[in-house]
Amino acid sequence: MTVDLEKYFARIGWEGESAPTAATLRSLHRAHILGIPFENLDVVTGSVPSLDVGELQAKLVDSSRGGYCFEHSSLFAAVLDELGFGVTRLTGRVRVGARAGEIRPRTHMVLAVQVPGESGRHLVDVGFGSIGGLLEPLPMIPGEAREAAGRTHRLVVEEADGPAPVWVLQARTGEAWEDQHAFTLDPVPAPDLTMSNWFVATYPRSPFRRFYLQRTRTADHVRLDGKTFTHTDAAGTTTARELESPEELVELLASEFGINPPPGVAAAF
């Protein structure tokens, strides 16, 4: 099944030219992030999110829901495939919050995208659940910093222990660069994505077994981590508060994240 592009464009509020160009890729990437929230409500309520394109459309496009990285990137990859981009699906290791020397499993999905007629590829990442994530695709040129709406990123390549070089996405925080995630360019077939998705949703110590939602908006950013709701304004000022009831949770999902929650969310509070 293919994505209904007209419905998808309407969902993210996009009205651009659908030719497979770098400008199209940039504007679609930003519109997707602003248009569809990051959320893990299926996992919290006891189910494994589907990566079937038809079910992704029903959830992320046809309803007021979002998803986590495997869902976002799988849907966006299907859209780019249909538009004529060259898409390679990849997995990576999240480094935000990791201890020095800690090696985490490959629990993040990203895309390497080729624009027809152009050399090089772009890192596309519409499903990173962090304020340090990309707003626009990043050309895969080691060391070259790019700024988008106040966020600055670069890619560096580490010396590899194995045959595949390790690419690391970094975000600039003040004068420092902070690792976000690391990946290699080995294409990842659908069965491996299914396995990683299942692990993230079912592993007892997975961070997604608790509420974790975020939404990037044009002027601010909101996040729910467990029962802590955090708001960051355009100047970078952060305020936080603790949710106290299931009713407050359901109201917050609608008012701040634009989500009509599935059954069982209140009970999982």
XYZ file of C-alpha atoms in Angstrom:
269
model
C 0.000 0.000 0.000
C 1.152 3.545 -0.704
C 0.488 6.692 1.316
C -2.412 8.912 0.295
C -0.251 11.950 -0.393
C -3.113 14.448 -0.503
C -4.274 13.391 2.964
C -0.699 13.405 4.251
C -0.008 16.904 2.898
C -3.237 18.162 4.472
C -2.325 16.576 7.820
C 1.017 18.437 7.982
C -0.338 21.631 6.411
C 1.970 21.445 3.386
C 1.146 23.000 0.000
C 4.487 22.920 -1.816
C 5.578 21.567 -5.173
C 5.843 17.780 -4.907
C 8.797 17.369 -7.277
C 11.707 15.462 -5.619
C 13.988 18.453 -4.996
C 16.113 19.591 -2.066
C 13.649 22.416 -1.389
C 10.759 19.938 -1.254
C 12.691 17.705 1.123
C 13.474 20.611 3.465
C 9.946 21.956 3.604
C 8.349 18.516 3.993
C 10.756 17.608 6.806
C 9.947 20.753 8.773
C 6.199 20.500 8.125
C 6.138 16.871 9.263
C 7.839 17.695 12.567
C 5.556 20.666 13.216
C 2.464 18.763 12.090
C 2.640 15.357 13.819
C 3.558 14.893 17.497
C 6.038 12.407 18.913
C 4.259 10.049 21.305
C 4.367 6.515 22.687
C 0.826 6.010 23.956
C 0.430 2.609 22.279
C 3.465 1.283 24.132
C 2.298 2.703 27.466
C -1.109 1.068 27.021
C 0.409 -2.312 26.179
C 0.640 -2.690 22.405
C 3.440 -2.709 19.827
C 3.020 0.019 17.178
C 2.567 -1.301 13.652
C 4.963 -0.262 10.872
C 2.545 -1.279 8.114
C 2.093 1.723 5.813
C -1.691 1.456 5.807
C -1.857 1.337 9.590
C 0.648 4.189 9.882
C -1.558 6.309 7.650
C -4.645 5.451 9.686
C -2.908 6.430 12.913
C -0.607 9.352 12.055
C -2.480 10.847 9.087
C -6.169 10.018 9.371
C -6.449 10.555 13.141
C -5.124 13.030 15.681
C -2.319 10.769 16.838
C 1.442 10.689 16.546
C 4.090 8.037 17.016
C 7.708 7.407 17.891
C 10.757 7.188 15.621
C 10.026 3.919 13.840
C 6.538 5.114 12.968
C 7.522 8.630 11.901
C 10.496 7.555 9.814
C 8.662 4.612 8.219
C 5.793 6.873 7.172
C 8.112 9.612 5.922
C 10.220 7.074 4.004
C 7.079 5.821 2.255
C 6.158 9.405 1.310
C 9.648 10.098 -0.062
C 9.660 6.799 -1.976
C 6.407 7.783 -3.627
C 7.730 11.230 -4.539
C 10.810 9.762 -6.231
C 13.606 10.350 -3.711
C 16.254 7.718 -3.074
C 15.711 6.486 0.476
C 17.902 4.238 2.623
C 16.508 3.160 5.977
C 19.038 3.110 8.831
C 19.138 2.465 12.567
C 21.248 4.181 15.196
C 22.140 4.368 18.862
C 20.780 7.238 20.959
C 23.582 9.015 22.836
C 21.654 11.780 24.596
C 21.905 11.061 28.293
C 24.298 8.123 27.859
C 27.138 7.560 30.287
C 30.722 7.825 29.048
C 31.587 4.629 27.185
C 28.012 3.299 27.329
C 26.929 1.403 24.192
C 23.186 1.442 23.710
C 21.242 -0.801 21.304
C 20.104 0.401 17.880
C 16.743 1.768 18.933
C 16.487 4.801 16.665
C 15.504 4.947 12.984
C 16.759 7.573 10.531
C 16.967 7.933 6.757
C 19.734 8.734 4.303
C 18.073 10.463 1.345
C 19.338 11.083 -2.160
C 17.854 13.963 -4.153
C 17.621 12.912 -7.821
C 20.266 14.602 -9.950
C 22.345 15.755 -6.966
C 25.473 14.278 -5.432
C 25.689 13.336 -1.790
C 22.928 12.453 0.617
C 20.994 14.095 3.445
C 20.361 12.838 6.963
C 16.591 12.895 7.461
C 15.273 12.442 10.991
C 11.642 13.329 11.622
C 11.238 11.069 14.661
C 13.830 12.041 17.251
C 12.059 12.649 20.547
C 14.276 15.475 21.749
C 14.535 19.234 21.540
C 18.000 18.608 20.064
C 16.553 16.929 16.974
C 16.757 18.155 13.404
C 14.137 20.504 12.011
C 15.470 20.188 8.468
C 17.545 17.580 6.594
C 21.276 17.810 7.159
C 23.661 17.355 4.206
C 25.957 14.453 4.991
C 29.163 16.482 4.893
C 31.366 15.748 7.930
C 32.025 18.774 10.099
C 29.749 21.207 8.256
C 27.408 22.987 10.698
C 23.904 24.004 9.629
C 21.406 26.222 11.487
C 17.626 25.941 11.241
C 15.263 28.055 13.367
C 17.752 28.414 16.184
C 18.971 24.821 16.205
C 22.501 24.124 14.946
C 23.744 20.659 14.017
C 26.657 18.924 12.386
C 27.742 15.404 11.524
C 31.097 13.983 12.509
C 32.560 10.637 11.488
C 34.286 8.556 14.140
C 37.003 6.018 13.522
C 35.197 2.711 13.353
C 35.991 -0.444 15.315
C 34.486 -2.426 12.452
C 34.253 -1.994 8.677
C 31.517 0.672 8.709
C 32.306 4.285 9.711
C 30.172 5.671 12.537
C 28.349 8.936 11.808
C 27.361 11.035 14.820
C 24.714 13.754 14.829
C 25.664 16.568 17.194
C 23.671 19.581 18.378
C 25.323 22.763 19.578
C 24.469 23.742 23.140
C 26.061 27.084 23.957
C 29.694 26.692 22.910
C 29.695 22.892 23.165
C 28.645 20.112 20.804
C 26.463 17.364 22.282
C 26.070 13.933 20.673
C 22.456 13.108 19.785
C 22.720 9.713 18.119
C 25.164 7.619 16.099
C 24.554 5.425 13.059
C 26.235 3.594 10.208
C 25.209 3.576 6.557
C 24.355 -0.127 6.382
C 20.843 -0.396 4.869
C 18.381 -1.937 7.316
C 15.713 -4.220 5.790
C 12.126 -4.323 7.014
C 12.484 -7.458 9.220
C 15.273 -5.807 11.217
C 13.190 -2.650 11.671
C 10.308 -4.814 12.885
C 12.609 -6.493 15.422
C 14.021 -3.193 16.721
C 10.537 -1.719 16.963
C 9.321 -4.734 18.943
C 12.303 -4.516 21.318
C 11.749 -0.823 22.022
C 8.068 -1.433 22.747
C 8.442 -4.527 24.936
C 11.823 -4.463 26.698
C 11.060 -3.994 30.416
C 13.685 -1.254 30.833
C 12.813 0.593 27.643
C 12.406 4.345 28.323
C 9.210 4.202 26.271
C 7.390 2.094 28.848
C 6.520 5.382 30.566
C 4.789 8.410 29.020
C 7.140 10.196 26.655
C 5.763 12.808 24.279
C 7.151 15.918 22.650
C 5.986 18.455 20.131
C 7.962 21.098 18.321
C 5.881 24.137 17.455
C 6.808 27.281 15.540
C 7.494 29.314 18.692
C 8.073 26.765 21.464
C 8.546 23.138 22.456
C 6.603 20.927 24.879
C 7.502 17.576 26.429
C 5.927 15.054 28.765
C 8.376 12.672 30.426
C 6.595 10.366 32.836
C 4.385 12.794 34.746
C 6.622 15.842 34.250
C 5.408 18.380 31.695
C 8.056 20.804 30.416
C 7.564 23.908 28.282
C 10.466 25.652 26.527
C 9.818 29.028 24.919
C 11.559 30.619 21.953
C 14.173 32.226 24.207
C 15.078 28.862 25.726
C 13.403 29.514 29.069
C 12.078 26.272 30.566
C 9.251 25.740 33.051
C 8.108 22.389 34.416
C 5.252 21.007 36.483
C 4.031 17.605 37.659
C 0.717 16.179 36.492
C -1.515 15.112 39.355
C -4.398 13.155 37.830
C -5.493 11.082 34.817
C -7.982 13.808 33.940
C -5.184 16.383 33.798
C -3.206 14.053 31.546
C -6.045 13.607 29.061
C -6.685 17.356 28.949
C -2.971 18.044 28.421
C -2.731 15.565 25.550
C -5.474 17.433 23.741
C -4.490 21.022 24.567
C -0.689 20.828 24.222
C -0.085 17.883 21.893
C -3.240 17.822 19.773
C -3.827 14.144 20.582
C -7.088 12.281 21.015
C -5.739 9.471 23.230
C -6.503 5.791 22.722
C -8.418 3.760 25.333
C -6.436 2.890 28.417
C -4.341 6.040 28.676
C -6.032 7.343 31.823
C -5.679 3.935 33.475
C -1.942 3.928 32.720
C -1.357 7.180 34.616
